GROMACS .gro file of C-alpha atoms in nm:
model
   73
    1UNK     CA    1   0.000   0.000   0.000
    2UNK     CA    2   0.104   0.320  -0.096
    3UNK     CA    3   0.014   0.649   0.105
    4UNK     CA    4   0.123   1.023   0.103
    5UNK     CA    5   0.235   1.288   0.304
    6UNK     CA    6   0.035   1.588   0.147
    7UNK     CA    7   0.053   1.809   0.485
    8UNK     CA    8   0.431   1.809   0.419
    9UNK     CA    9   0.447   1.952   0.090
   10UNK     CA   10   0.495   2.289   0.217
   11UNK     CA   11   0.889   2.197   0.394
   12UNK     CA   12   0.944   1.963   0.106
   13UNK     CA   13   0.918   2.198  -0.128
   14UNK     CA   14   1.122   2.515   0.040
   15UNK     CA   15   1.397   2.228   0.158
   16UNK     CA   16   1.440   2.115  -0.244
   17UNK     CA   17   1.450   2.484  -0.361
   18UNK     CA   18   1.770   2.536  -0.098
   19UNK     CA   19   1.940   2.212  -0.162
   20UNK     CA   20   1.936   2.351  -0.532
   21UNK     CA   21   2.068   2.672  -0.440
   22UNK     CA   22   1.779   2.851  -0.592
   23UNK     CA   23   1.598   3.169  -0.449
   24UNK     CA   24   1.215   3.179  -0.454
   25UNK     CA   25   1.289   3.418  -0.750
   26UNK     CA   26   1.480   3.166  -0.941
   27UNK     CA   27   1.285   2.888  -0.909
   28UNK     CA   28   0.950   3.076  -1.005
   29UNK     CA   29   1.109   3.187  -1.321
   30UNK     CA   30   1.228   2.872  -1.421
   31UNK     CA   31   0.849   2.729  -1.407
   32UNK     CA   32   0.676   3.061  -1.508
   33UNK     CA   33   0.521   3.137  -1.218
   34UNK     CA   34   0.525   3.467  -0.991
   35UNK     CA   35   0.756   3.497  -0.686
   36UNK     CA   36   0.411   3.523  -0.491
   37UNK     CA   37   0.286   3.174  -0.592
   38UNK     CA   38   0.641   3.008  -0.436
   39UNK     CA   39   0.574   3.202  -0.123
   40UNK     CA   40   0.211   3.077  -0.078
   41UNK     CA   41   0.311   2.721  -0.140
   42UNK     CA   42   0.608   2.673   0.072
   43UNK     CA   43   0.425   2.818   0.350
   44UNK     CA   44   0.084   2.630   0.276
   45UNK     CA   45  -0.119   2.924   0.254
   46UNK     CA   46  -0.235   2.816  -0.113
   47UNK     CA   47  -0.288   2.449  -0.188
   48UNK     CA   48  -0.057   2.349  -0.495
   49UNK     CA   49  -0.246   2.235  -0.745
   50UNK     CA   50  -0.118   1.855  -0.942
   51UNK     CA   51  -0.024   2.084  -1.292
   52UNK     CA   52   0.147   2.319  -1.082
   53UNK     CA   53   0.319   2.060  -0.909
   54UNK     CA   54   0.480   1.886  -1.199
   55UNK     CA   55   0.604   2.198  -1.324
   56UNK     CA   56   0.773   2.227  -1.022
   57UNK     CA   57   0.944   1.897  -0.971
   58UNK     CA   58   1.049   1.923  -1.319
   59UNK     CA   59   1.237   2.298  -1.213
   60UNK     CA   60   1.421   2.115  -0.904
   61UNK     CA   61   1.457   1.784  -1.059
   62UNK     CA   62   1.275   1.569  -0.803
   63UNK     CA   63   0.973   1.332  -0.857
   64UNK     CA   64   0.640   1.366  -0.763
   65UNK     CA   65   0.639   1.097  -0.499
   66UNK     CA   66   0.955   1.289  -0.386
   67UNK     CA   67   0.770   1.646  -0.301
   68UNK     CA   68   0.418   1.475  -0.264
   69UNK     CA   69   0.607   1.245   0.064
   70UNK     CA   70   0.521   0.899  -0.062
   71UNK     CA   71   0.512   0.618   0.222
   72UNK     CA   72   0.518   0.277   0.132
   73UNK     CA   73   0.336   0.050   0.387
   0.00000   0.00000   0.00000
């Protein structure tokens, strides 16, 4: 069984962006987003939605079990 850590996306997500070195400037660019959207995400204020999400894991080269937290049981 398979299950996910959705609640964790947030810490995930800012803790990728560092390990790449990349500001929240950076990274939005790279995906074609606004600085404003990183922001929102990384500190859960705005669920991320699954298209934006791909577009991000693509940017910081990480899967989508990666930033999604995927637990196998």
């Amino acid at each position: 069984m398979v299950d996910y850590d959705l609640a964790g996306i947030p810490e995930r997500l800012k803790a990728f962006r560092k390990e790449r070195g990349l500001t929240q400037t950076e990274l939005a660019e790279r995906c074609g987003f606004v600085q404003p959207a990183i922001t929102r995400w990384e500190t859960g204020g705005v669920e991320l939605s699954l298209p934006n999400a791909v577009r991000l894991c693509k940017a910081l080269d990480v899967s989508l079990d990666q930033l999604c937290g995927r637990i196998d049981r």
